[in-house]
Amino acid sequence: IKGRYDQHFAVYDDAMREELLWEQTITNEMTTALSSEQFEVYLQPKYRLQDGVLAGAEALVRWNHPKQGFLSPTTFIPLFEKNGFITKLDQFVWDKTCAVLRQWDNKGYPPLSVSVNVSRADIYNADLTNILLKTVQKYGLGVSRLPLEITESAYTENPSQIIEAVESLKKLGFLIEMDDFGSGYSSLNMLNQLSLDILKLDMQFIRSETTKPKSQGILRHIMAIAGTMGLRVVAEGVETKEQLERLCEIGCDYGQGYYFAKPMPCEAFETLMRGPI
Ligand code: C2E
Ligand code: CA
Ligand code: CA
Ligand code: CA
């Protein structure tokens, strides 16, 4: 038995060591990666469900790693949130997003808005509102062009910090989207304490929504609450026609997901803006 335990711990140690090594490598590389433009902004479209009109996009970061290829943000963002680098990376994404919006405006496209993610770590940056304002102003854009997605779990972790940040951002006119809505335990309390603009339904909700009648009921109630509070609702992770039909039925405003399109480079998104081929 002792031998077996030793073996078990050996395996565990190896996995830990590998993870630490990976974290160390990534940490060593991240600053150079940023300055040598290895990070890229991808855009995923959002559609208005009542008529299928393109209504905006979400900016999602990708790491085009010279040796490892494209890395998913789920592999490096948690580490960047731990070591603080996410604040730099997010600022890069916000800047790139505004630069693209400026380019499109210059080319005469209708003024879409592109939502960006604001990490839980950014919320602690005392300069957050200032940085965001400077970024949109640098490109001569109105603040409403850059809606901010803040994850619900950030609220759960530190309600007072989020309340303060959201209040000062709202004062400047930024639109606030609550990301992953319904994934935590304090969703209703949060609605009571924050003045939001948009609820972004957590993907898991859409998943179970089609299978469980109970989720269908909860979703209907969320829609009703959103209605009385003047909030618009976005469903993310829409993958099937059935999910889309249910969402239309309950009056969900916008949809985003693989059913419509995967996140894509900005140039590809521009083609999409020109309309159906
Ligand atoms: P999120 O903000 O909840 O973004 C939605 C994620 O779902 C994206 O994953 C998107 O590609 C994926 N997705 C979209 N439609 C579908 C679908 O129909 N089915 C499925 N299964 N997935 C779908 P991605 O790009 O890998 O990003 C993962 C997470 O990493 C994001 O979750 C967000 O929390 C974080 N993230 C991504 N880019 C940034 C960024 O620039 N800054 C910060 N702070 N976080 C980011
Ligand atoms: Ca998001
Ligand atoms: Ca989300
Ligand atoms: Ca998420």
XYZ file of C-alpha atoms and ligand atoms in Angstrom:
326
model
C 0.000 0.000 0.000
C 2.816 2.359 0.885
C 4.366 1.851 -2.525
C 1.093 2.732 -4.205
C 0.800 5.963 -2.214
C 4.337 6.921 -3.125
C 3.484 6.390 -6.748
C 0.361 8.494 -6.403
C 2.267 11.369 -4.879
C 4.970 11.052 -7.496
C 2.385 11.521 -10.231
C 0.856 14.452 -8.356
C 4.284 16.039 -7.918
C 5.026 15.677 -11.603
C 1.796 17.351 -12.579
C 2.440 20.172 -10.110
C 5.984 20.613 -11.306
C 4.842 20.704 -14.901
C 2.187 23.285 -14.112
C 4.676 25.446 -12.212
C 7.134 25.156 -15.059
C 4.471 26.155 -17.552
C 3.472 29.122 -15.392
C 7.112 30.160 -15.149
C 7.635 29.948 -18.913
C 4.487 31.928 -19.626
C 5.426 34.530 -17.008
C 8.868 34.928 -18.568
C 7.405 35.310 -22.034
C 4.342 37.490 -21.468
C 5.973 40.932 -21.563
C 7.853 40.233 -24.783
C 4.708 38.663 -26.200
C 2.849 41.914 -25.608
C 5.512 44.164 -27.127
C 6.052 41.889 -30.124
C 2.333 41.798 -30.926
C 1.753 38.119 -30.242
C -1.609 38.949 -28.718
C -4.457 39.424 -31.147
C -7.973 40.692 -30.766
C -10.664 38.435 -32.182
C -14.261 39.535 -32.566
C -17.417 37.498 -32.157
C -20.652 38.993 -33.527
C -23.806 39.603 -31.501
C -27.154 39.597 -33.278
C -30.485 41.191 -32.484
C -32.798 38.211 -32.271
C -36.074 39.804 -33.399
C -34.744 40.537 -36.889
C -31.301 38.938 -37.092
C -29.524 42.261 -37.538
C -25.829 42.444 -36.604
C -25.853 44.399 -33.350
C -22.262 44.452 -32.153
C -19.399 42.208 -31.122
C -17.306 41.016 -28.211
C -13.529 41.405 -28.262
C -11.725 38.234 -27.154
C -7.960 37.975 -26.868
C -5.844 35.264 -28.512
C -2.174 34.519 -27.973
C -0.444 33.597 -31.197
C 2.506 31.899 -29.534
C 5.582 31.433 -31.762
C 6.132 27.838 -30.599
C 2.797 26.683 -29.202
C 0.460 28.218 -31.773
C -2.824 29.828 -30.810
C -3.422 29.624 -27.073
C -6.910 29.859 -25.618
C -7.435 32.647 -23.071
C -8.718 30.062 -20.608
C -5.131 28.758 -20.355
C -3.383 32.075 -19.634
C -5.971 34.535 -18.271
C -6.289 32.895 -14.824
C -2.482 33.124 -14.491
C -2.443 36.757 -15.661
C -5.158 37.530 -13.121
C -2.922 36.048 -10.422
C 0.278 37.828 -11.430
C -1.419 41.117 -12.354
C -0.391 41.134 -16.015
C -4.052 41.057 -17.077
C -4.354 44.809 -16.449
C -1.711 45.443 -19.119
C -3.176 42.927 -21.531
C -6.694 44.276 -21.084
C -5.478 47.806 -21.800
C -3.901 46.497 -24.981
C -7.209 44.840 -25.995
C -9.213 48.000 -25.228
C -6.793 50.085 -27.285
C -6.810 47.681 -30.253
C -10.601 47.503 -30.147
C -10.929 51.295 -30.232
C -8.370 51.491 -33.039
C -10.472 49.079 -35.114
C -13.661 51.034 -34.374
C -11.914 54.214 -35.539
C -10.816 52.479 -38.752
C -14.360 51.300 -39.465
C -15.788 54.757 -38.782
C -13.287 56.225 -41.221
C -14.386 53.710 -43.833
C -18.001 54.702 -43.312
C -19.415 51.572 -41.673
C -22.440 52.044 -39.403
C -21.179 52.670 -35.843
C -21.285 49.258 -34.129
C -20.287 48.844 -30.515
C -17.725 46.258 -29.444
C -17.809 45.016 -25.860
C -14.555 44.374 -24.044
C -13.880 42.257 -20.989
C -12.897 43.966 -17.768
C -11.093 41.517 -15.498
C -11.759 41.221 -11.779
C -8.171 42.433 -11.348
C -8.846 45.641 -13.318
C -11.527 46.580 -10.816
C -8.818 47.149 -8.199
C -6.959 49.561 -10.459
C -7.724 53.018 -9.069
C -7.004 54.430 -12.520
C -9.499 52.182 -14.340
C -12.121 54.779 -15.291
C -9.477 57.245 -16.350
C -7.686 54.718 -18.556
C -10.913 53.633 -20.241
C -11.988 57.217 -20.867
C -8.571 58.181 -22.268
C -8.642 55.181 -24.596
C -11.985 56.031 -26.226
C -11.031 59.705 -26.400
C -7.691 58.895 -28.050
C -9.668 57.521 -31.000
C -12.419 60.136 -30.883
C -15.133 57.612 -29.992
C -18.188 58.003 -27.790
C -18.078 55.920 -24.601
C -21.149 53.938 -25.665
C -19.103 52.292 -28.429
C -17.158 50.295 -25.838
C -19.566 48.452 -23.507
C -17.788 46.819 -20.595
C -18.313 43.161 -19.649
C -17.722 42.473 -15.974
C -18.117 38.922 -14.728
C -20.678 38.213 -12.064
C -18.129 36.322 -9.947
C -16.152 39.552 -9.513
C -19.197 40.976 -7.775
C -19.500 37.917 -5.560
C -15.857 38.302 -4.518
C -15.960 41.961 -3.643
C -19.341 43.687 -3.948
C -18.305 47.102 -2.619
C -15.364 47.422 -4.998
C -17.560 46.595 -7.995
C -20.330 48.929 -6.873
C -17.847 51.789 -6.697
C -16.238 51.015 -10.062
C -19.579 50.575 -11.839
C -20.891 53.835 -10.403
C -17.933 55.874 -11.633
C -17.987 54.197 -15.060
C -21.729 54.793 -15.388
C -21.215 58.449 -14.525
C -18.962 58.748 -17.559
C -21.620 57.084 -19.713
C -20.079 53.639 -20.180
C -22.541 50.769 -20.691
C -22.126 47.897 -18.257
C -22.816 44.277 -19.171
C -22.985 41.716 -16.397
C -21.146 38.709 -17.838
C -21.899 35.107 -16.826
C -25.156 36.257 -15.267
C -26.913 33.559 -13.285
C -23.755 31.539 -12.672
C -23.332 32.691 -9.068
C -25.442 32.817 -5.969
C -25.918 36.535 -5.560
C -27.433 37.424 -8.908
C -30.607 39.006 -7.537
C -28.850 40.914 -4.795
C -26.470 42.243 -7.388
C -29.307 43.507 -9.594
C -30.544 45.427 -6.622
C -27.191 47.076 -5.946
C -25.784 47.846 -9.381
C -27.135 50.005 -12.147
C -26.469 47.810 -15.154
C -27.421 48.095 -18.816
C -27.185 44.555 -20.101
C -27.382 41.063 -18.629
C -25.313 38.446 -20.371
C -26.811 35.077 -19.556
C -24.281 32.468 -18.600
C -23.696 29.791 -21.200
C -24.617 26.975 -18.825
C -28.055 28.500 -18.598
C -28.611 28.186 -22.319
C -27.307 24.609 -22.171
C -29.725 23.391 -19.508
C -32.463 25.682 -20.741
C -33.337 23.428 -23.650
C -33.462 20.279 -21.564
C -35.002 21.248 -18.239
C -38.457 22.816 -17.983
C -37.403 24.318 -14.656
C -34.620 26.347 -16.282
C -37.118 27.524 -18.864
C -39.214 28.930 -16.012
C -36.245 30.632 -14.381
C -35.241 32.152 -17.704
C -38.740 33.544 -18.195
C -38.499 35.174 -14.788
C -35.085 36.628 -15.543
C -36.565 38.132 -18.706
C -39.440 39.602 -16.693
C -37.083 41.095 -14.086
C -34.816 42.473 -16.819
C -37.896 44.001 -18.466
C -39.040 45.833 -15.372
C -35.493 47.051 -14.691
C -34.995 48.268 -18.248
C -32.128 45.859 -18.897
C -31.452 44.219 -22.219
C -30.496 40.550 -22.266
C -27.795 38.843 -24.322
C -27.575 35.068 -24.512
C -24.075 33.738 -25.088
C -23.065 30.287 -26.225
C -25.979 29.871 -28.628
C -25.063 26.755 -30.572
C -28.281 25.332 -31.985
C -31.396 26.397 -33.822
C -33.504 25.014 -30.962
C -31.722 27.203 -28.425
C -32.175 30.201 -30.689
C -35.905 29.509 -31.094
C -36.440 29.205 -27.329
C -34.561 32.440 -26.737
C -36.700 34.248 -29.305
C -39.824 32.824 -27.686
C -38.982 34.195 -24.260
C -38.065 37.590 -25.695
C -34.294 37.570 -25.311
C -32.842 40.633 -27.062
C -29.472 39.502 -28.432
C -27.594 36.290 -29.176
C -23.946 35.355 -29.525
C -22.492 31.934 -30.193
C -21.128 29.343 -32.595
C -24.573 29.012 -34.196
C -23.974 32.466 -35.689
C -20.186 32.612 -35.825
C -17.028 31.810 -33.880
C -14.693 34.594 -32.771
C -12.695 35.742 -35.819
C -9.878 38.123 -36.751
C -10.947 41.770 -37.199
C -10.436 41.613 -40.985
C -12.868 38.702 -41.258
C -15.359 40.591 -39.130
C -15.149 43.509 -41.522
C -16.192 41.201 -44.366
C -19.129 40.101 -42.255
C -20.145 43.734 -41.733
C -20.403 44.210 -45.470
C -23.351 41.844 -45.353
C -24.150 38.349 -46.630
C -21.947 37.235 -49.496
P -16.340 34.964 -21.694
O -16.109 36.420 -21.510
O -17.510 34.362 -21.008
O -16.383 34.759 -23.258
C -17.161 33.781 -23.901
C -16.344 32.580 -24.290
O -17.211 31.618 -24.887
C -15.290 32.843 -25.336
O -14.223 31.939 -25.070
C -15.970 32.448 -26.631
O -15.078 32.116 -27.661
C -16.743 31.261 -26.166
N -17.914 30.998 -26.991
C -18.605 31.848 -27.771
N -19.657 31.248 -28.343
C -19.642 29.963 -27.927
C -20.478 28.822 -28.173
O -21.459 28.868 -28.900
N -20.151 27.662 -27.524
C -19.076 27.576 -26.695
N -18.832 26.408 -26.115
N -18.264 28.623 -26.456
C -18.545 29.800 -27.052
P -12.712 32.385 -25.099
O -12.473 33.360 -26.211
O -11.898 31.143 -25.066
O -12.541 33.180 -23.750
C -12.692 32.523 -22.533
C -12.744 33.498 -21.392
O -11.494 34.169 -21.262
C -13.779 34.599 -21.586
O -15.058 34.140 -21.215
C -13.238 35.673 -20.668
O -13.602 35.407 -19.343
C -11.754 35.477 -20.824
N -11.228 36.448 -21.811
C -11.126 36.359 -23.154
N -10.559 37.469 -23.678
C -10.333 38.310 -22.623
C -9.759 39.620 -22.492
O -9.344 40.299 -23.465
N -9.672 40.127 -21.227
C -10.113 39.449 -20.127
N -9.993 40.010 -18.930
N -10.660 38.222 -20.214
C -10.770 37.665 -21.446
Ca -17.230 38.233 -21.837
Ca -19.561 34.959 -20.404
Ca -17.076 32.890 -18.767
